[in-house]
CSV table of C-alpha atoms in Angstrom, one decimal:
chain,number,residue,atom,x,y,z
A,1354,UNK,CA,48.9,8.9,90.6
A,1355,UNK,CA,51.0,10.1,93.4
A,1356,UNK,CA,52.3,6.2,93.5
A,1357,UNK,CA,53.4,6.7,89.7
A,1358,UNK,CA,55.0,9.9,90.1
A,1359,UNK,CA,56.8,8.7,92.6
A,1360,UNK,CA,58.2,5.8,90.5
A,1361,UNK,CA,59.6,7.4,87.9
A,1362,UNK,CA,60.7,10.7,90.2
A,1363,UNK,CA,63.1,8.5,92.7
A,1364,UNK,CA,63.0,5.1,91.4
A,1365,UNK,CA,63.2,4.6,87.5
A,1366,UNK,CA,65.3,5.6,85.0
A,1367,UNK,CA,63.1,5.6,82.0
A,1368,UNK,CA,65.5,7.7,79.6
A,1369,UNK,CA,67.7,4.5,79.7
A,1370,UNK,CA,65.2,2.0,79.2
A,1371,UNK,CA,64.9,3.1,75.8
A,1372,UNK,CA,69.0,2.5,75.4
A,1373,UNK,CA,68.0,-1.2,76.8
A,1374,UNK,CA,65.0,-2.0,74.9
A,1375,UNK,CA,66.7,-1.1,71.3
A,1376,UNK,CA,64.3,-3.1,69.6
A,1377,UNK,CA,61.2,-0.8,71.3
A,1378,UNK,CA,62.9,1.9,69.8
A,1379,UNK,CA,63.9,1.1,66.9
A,1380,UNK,CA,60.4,-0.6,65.6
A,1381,UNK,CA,58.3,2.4,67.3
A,1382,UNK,CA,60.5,5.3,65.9
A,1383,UNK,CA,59.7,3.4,62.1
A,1384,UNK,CA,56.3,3.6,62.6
A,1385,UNK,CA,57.3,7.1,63.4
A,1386,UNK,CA,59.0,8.2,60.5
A,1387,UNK,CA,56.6,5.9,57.9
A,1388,UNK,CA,53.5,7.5,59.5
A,1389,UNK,CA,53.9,10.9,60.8
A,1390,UNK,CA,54.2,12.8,57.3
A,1391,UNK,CA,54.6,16.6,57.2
A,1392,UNK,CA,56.9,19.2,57.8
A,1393,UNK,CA,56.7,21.3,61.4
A,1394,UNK,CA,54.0,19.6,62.5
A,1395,UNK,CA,52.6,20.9,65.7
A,1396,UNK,CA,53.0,17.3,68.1
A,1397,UNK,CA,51.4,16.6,71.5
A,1398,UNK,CA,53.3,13.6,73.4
A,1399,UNK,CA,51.4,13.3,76.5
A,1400,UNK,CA,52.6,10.8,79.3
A,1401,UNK,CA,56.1,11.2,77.1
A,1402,UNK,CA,58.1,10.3,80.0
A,1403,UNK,CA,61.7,12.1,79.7
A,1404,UNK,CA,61.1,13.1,75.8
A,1405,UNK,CA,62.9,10.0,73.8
A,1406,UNK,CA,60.6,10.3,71.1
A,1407,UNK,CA,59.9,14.1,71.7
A,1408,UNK,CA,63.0,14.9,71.1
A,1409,UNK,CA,63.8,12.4,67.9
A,1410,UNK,CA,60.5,14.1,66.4
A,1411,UNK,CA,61.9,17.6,67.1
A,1412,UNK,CA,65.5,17.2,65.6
A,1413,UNK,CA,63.2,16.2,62.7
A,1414,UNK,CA,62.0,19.7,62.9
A,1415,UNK,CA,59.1,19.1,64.3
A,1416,UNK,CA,57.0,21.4,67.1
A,1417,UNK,CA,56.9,19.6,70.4
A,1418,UNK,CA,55.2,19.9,73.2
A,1419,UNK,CA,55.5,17.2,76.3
A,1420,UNK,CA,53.5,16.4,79.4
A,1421,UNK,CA,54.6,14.2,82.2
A,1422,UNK,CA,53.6,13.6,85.3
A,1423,UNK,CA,57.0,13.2,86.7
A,1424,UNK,CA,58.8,16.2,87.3
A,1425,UNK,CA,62.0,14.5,87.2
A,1426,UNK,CA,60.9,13.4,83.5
A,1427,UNK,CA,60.7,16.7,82.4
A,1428,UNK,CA,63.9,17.8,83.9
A,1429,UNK,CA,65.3,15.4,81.8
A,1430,UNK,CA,64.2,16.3,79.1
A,1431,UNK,CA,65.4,19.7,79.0
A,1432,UNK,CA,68.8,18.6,80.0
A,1433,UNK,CA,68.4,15.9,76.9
A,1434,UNK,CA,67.2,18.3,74.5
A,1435,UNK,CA,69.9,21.4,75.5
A,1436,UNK,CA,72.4,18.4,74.8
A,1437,UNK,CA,71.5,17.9,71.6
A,1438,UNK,CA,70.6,21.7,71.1
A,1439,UNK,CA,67.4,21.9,70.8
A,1440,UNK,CA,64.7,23.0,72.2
A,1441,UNK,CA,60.7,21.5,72.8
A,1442,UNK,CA,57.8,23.8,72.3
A,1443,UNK,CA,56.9,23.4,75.9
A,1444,UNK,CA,57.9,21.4,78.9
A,1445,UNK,CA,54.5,20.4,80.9
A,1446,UNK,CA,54.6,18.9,85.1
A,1447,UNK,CA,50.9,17.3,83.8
A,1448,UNK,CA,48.5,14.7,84.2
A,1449,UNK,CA,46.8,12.9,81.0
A,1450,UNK,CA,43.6,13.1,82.6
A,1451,UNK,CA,44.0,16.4,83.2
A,1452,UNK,CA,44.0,17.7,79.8
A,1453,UNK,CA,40.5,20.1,79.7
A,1454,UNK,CA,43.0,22.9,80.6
A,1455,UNK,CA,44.6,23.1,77.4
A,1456,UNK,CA,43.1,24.3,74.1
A,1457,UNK,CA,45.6,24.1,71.4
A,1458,UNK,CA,45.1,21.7,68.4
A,1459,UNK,CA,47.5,19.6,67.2
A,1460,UNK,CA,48.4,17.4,63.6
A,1461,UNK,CA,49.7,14.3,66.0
A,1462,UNK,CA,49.2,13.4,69.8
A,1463,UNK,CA,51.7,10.9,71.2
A,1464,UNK,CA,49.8,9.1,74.2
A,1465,UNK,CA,52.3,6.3,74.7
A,1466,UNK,CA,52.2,5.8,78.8
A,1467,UNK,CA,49.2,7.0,80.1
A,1468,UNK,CA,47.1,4.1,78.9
A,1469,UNK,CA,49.2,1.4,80.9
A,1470,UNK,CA,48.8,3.2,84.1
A,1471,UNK,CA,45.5,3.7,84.2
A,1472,UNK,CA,43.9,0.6,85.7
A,1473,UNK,CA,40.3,1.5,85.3
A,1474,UNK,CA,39.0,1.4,81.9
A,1475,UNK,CA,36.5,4.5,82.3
A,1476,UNK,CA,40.4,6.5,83.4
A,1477,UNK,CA,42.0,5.1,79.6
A,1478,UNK,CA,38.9,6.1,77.7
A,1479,UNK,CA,39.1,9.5,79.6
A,1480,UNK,CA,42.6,10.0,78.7
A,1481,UNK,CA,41.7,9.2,75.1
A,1482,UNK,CA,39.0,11.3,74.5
A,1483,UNK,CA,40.9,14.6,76.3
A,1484,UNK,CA,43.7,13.6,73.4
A,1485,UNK,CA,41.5,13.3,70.5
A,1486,UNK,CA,39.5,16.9,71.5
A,1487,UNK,CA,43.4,18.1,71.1
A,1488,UNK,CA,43.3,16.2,67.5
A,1489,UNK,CA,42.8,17.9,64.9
A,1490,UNK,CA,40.4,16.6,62.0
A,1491,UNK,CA,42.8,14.0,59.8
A,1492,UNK,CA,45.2,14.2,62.9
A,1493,UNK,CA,47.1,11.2,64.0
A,1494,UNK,CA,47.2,9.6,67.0
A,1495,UNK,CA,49.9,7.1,68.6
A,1496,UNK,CA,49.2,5.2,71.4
A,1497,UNK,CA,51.2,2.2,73.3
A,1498,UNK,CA,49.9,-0.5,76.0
A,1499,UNK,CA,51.8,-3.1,77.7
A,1500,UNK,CA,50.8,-7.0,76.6
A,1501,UNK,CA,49.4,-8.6,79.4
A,1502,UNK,CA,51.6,-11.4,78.2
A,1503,UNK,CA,54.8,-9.0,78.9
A,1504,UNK,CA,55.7,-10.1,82.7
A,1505,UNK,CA,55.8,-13.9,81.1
A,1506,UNK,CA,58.1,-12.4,78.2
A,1507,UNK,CA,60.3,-10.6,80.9
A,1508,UNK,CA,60.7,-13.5,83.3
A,1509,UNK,CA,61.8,-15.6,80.2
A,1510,UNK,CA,64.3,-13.3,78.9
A,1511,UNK,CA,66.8,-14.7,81.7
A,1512,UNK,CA,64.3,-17.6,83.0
A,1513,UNK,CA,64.0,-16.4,86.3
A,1514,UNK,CA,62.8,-18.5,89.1
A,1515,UNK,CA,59.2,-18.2,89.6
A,1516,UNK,CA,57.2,-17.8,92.8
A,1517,UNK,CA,53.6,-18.5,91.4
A,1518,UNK,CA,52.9,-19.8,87.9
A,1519,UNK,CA,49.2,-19.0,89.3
A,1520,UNK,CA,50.3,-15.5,89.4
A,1521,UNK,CA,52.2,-14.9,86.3
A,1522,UNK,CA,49.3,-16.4,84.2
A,1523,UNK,CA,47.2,-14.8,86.7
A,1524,UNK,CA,47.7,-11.5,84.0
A,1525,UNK,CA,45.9,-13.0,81.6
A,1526,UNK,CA,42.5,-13.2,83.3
A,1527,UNK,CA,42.9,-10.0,85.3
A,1528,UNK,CA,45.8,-7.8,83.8
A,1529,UNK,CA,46.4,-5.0,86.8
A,1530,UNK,CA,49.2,-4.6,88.4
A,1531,UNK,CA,49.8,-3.7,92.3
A,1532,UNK,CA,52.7,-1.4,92.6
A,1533,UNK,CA,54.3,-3.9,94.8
A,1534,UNK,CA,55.2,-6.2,92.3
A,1535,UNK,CA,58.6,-5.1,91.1
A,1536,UNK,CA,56.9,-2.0,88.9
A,1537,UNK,CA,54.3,0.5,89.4
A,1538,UNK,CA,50.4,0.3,89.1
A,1539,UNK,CA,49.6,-0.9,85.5
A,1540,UNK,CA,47.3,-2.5,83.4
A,1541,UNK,CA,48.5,-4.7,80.9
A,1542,UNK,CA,46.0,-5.6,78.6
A,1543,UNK,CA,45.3,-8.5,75.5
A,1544,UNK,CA,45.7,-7.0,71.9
A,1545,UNK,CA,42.2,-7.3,71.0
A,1546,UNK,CA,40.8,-5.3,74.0
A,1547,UNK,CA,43.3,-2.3,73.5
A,1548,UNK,CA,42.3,-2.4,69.2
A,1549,UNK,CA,38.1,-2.4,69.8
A,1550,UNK,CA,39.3,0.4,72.6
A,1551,UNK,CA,40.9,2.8,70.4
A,1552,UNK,CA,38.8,1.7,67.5
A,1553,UNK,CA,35.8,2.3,69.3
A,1554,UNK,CA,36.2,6.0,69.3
A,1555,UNK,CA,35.2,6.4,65.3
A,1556,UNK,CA,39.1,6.4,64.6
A,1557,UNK,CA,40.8,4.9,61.5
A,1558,UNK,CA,43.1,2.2,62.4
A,1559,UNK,CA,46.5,2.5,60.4
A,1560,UNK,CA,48.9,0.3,62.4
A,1561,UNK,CA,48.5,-2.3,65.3
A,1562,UNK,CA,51.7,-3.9,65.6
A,1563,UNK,CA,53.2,-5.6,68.5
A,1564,UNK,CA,56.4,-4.0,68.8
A,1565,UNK,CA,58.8,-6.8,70.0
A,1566,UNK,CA,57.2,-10.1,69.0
A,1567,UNK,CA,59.7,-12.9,68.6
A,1568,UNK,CA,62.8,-11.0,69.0
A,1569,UNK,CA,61.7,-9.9,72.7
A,1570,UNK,CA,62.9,-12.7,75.1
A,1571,UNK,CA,66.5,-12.6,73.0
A,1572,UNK,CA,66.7,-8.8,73.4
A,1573,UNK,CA,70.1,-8.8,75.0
A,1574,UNK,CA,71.7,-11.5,72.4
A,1575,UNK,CA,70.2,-9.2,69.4
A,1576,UNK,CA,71.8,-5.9,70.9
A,1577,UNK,CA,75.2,-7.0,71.1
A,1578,UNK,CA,75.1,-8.2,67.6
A,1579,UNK,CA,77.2,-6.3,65.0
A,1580,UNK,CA,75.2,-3.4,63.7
A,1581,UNK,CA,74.7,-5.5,60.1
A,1582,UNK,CA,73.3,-8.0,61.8
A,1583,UNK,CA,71.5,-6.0,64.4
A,1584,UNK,CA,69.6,-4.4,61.3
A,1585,UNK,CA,68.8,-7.8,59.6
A,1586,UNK,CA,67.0,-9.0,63.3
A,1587,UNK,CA,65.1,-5.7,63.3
A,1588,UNK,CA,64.1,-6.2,59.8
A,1589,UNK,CA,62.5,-9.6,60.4
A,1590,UNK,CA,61.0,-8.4,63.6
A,1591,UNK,CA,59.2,-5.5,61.6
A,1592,UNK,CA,57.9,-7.2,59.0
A,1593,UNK,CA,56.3,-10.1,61.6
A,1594,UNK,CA,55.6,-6.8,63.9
A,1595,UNK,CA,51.5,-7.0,62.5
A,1596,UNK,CA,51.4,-10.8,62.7
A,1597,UNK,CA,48.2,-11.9,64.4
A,1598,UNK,CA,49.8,-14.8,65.0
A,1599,UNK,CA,52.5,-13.8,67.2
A,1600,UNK,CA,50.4,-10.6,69.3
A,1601,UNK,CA,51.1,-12.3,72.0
A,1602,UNK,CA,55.0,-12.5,72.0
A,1603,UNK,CA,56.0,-9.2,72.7
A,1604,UNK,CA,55.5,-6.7,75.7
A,1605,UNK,CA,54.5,-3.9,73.4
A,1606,UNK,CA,51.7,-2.9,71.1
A,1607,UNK,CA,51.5,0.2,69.4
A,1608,UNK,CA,48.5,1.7,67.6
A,1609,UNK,CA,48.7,4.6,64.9
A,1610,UNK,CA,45.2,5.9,64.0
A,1611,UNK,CA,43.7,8.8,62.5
A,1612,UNK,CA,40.7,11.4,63.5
């Protein structure tokens, strides 16, 4: 954990990643808006990084609350949020697995980072079920995971030269990552393992969409297109974003489920 923090404290800039990875956004905020239904909802996003989608549900008029475990994450996202003048319900220095300390109930718990951090699977299904006791009945919960085909996707965005194709594919059979691999410890993880994990816990599976799918490894060419056009890519890659077909050519899945 201390590796992680450190990460996105001194070495990542995760509110711009969001700003890079449009498509991410774009597709995830969608799901947002065509699932999250309600007026001043109280919303949990735990692991929310610096508050991109804490923030988009609050100007929404939502009530927010975010947890990081970065402390440089959360300073963000007060500075964000006074920018845009708003204000989040609470700003929490926190750890997902960490969560018996709070008692609140919420209508929707965001738990889109955790889950790829946490290498060990008995850590993700702790994270879940400390999220789901914060549910409340009917609630909705959003969770991400990274593809374990996602460091193939990346390298092929600009072809990069590869040092082992044993290692890249390597992901596949064994999807952890060592932080000294050009990211932090993760897990990345095949789409079936992460639905029978969330659907495992007596929740109703709304969405499982992979997020990028074919528009991932031309991410740069479809962000410099004219906004018209932009939209018109975005389109197709919603509509192919649940796909079985294709799970495996993104970096991204998302799952939206209810208690």
């Amino acid at each position: 954990m201390k590796e992680i923090e450190l990460w996105y404290d001194e070495k990542y800039d995760e509110w711009d990643r969001l700003d890079r990875h449009k498509i991410e956004f774009d597709i995830t905020r969608r799901y947002m808006d065509e699932n999250i239904i309600g007026e001043n909802l109280k919303i949990f996003d735990i692991g929310g990084g610096p508050g991109r989608y804490s923030i988009y549900l609050a100007e929404k008029g939502h009530r927010v609350s975010l947890l990081d475990l970065s402390k440089r994450n959360i300073e963000v996202a007060k500075e964000k949020s006074a920018e845009r003048g708003i204000s989040l319900e609470d700003y929490i220095h926190g750890n997902a697995l960490e969560l018996d300390k709070y008692n609140d109930l919420y209508d929707v718990i965001l738990l889109m980072g955790p889950l790829y951090h946490l290498t060990k699977e008995s850590d993700r299904r702790a994270a879940i079920e400390g999220a789901l006791r914060l549910l409340k009945p009917n609630g909705i919960i959003v969770a991400s995971f990274i593809s374990n085909y996602a460091p193939i996707q990346d390298y092929l965005k600009a072809v990069y030269p590869i040092e082992s194709v044993d290692e890249l594919l390597g992901y596949l059979k064994d999807g952890e990552n060592q932080g000294d691999k050009g990211f932090t410890t993760a897990y990345f993880t095949y789409y079936k393992e992460a639905k029978e994990l969330m659907n495992s816990f007596g929740l109703t599976e709304i969405v499982f969409a992979n997020v990028e799918n074919i528009l991932g490894t031309k991410e740069k060419e479809v962000n410099m297109l004219e906004e018209s056009e932009y939209r018109k890519w975005l389109e197709i890659g919603y509509q192919l974003s649940q796909d079985e077909s294709l799970m495996g050519t993104g970096e991204h899945y998302l799952y939206i489920g209810r208690k």
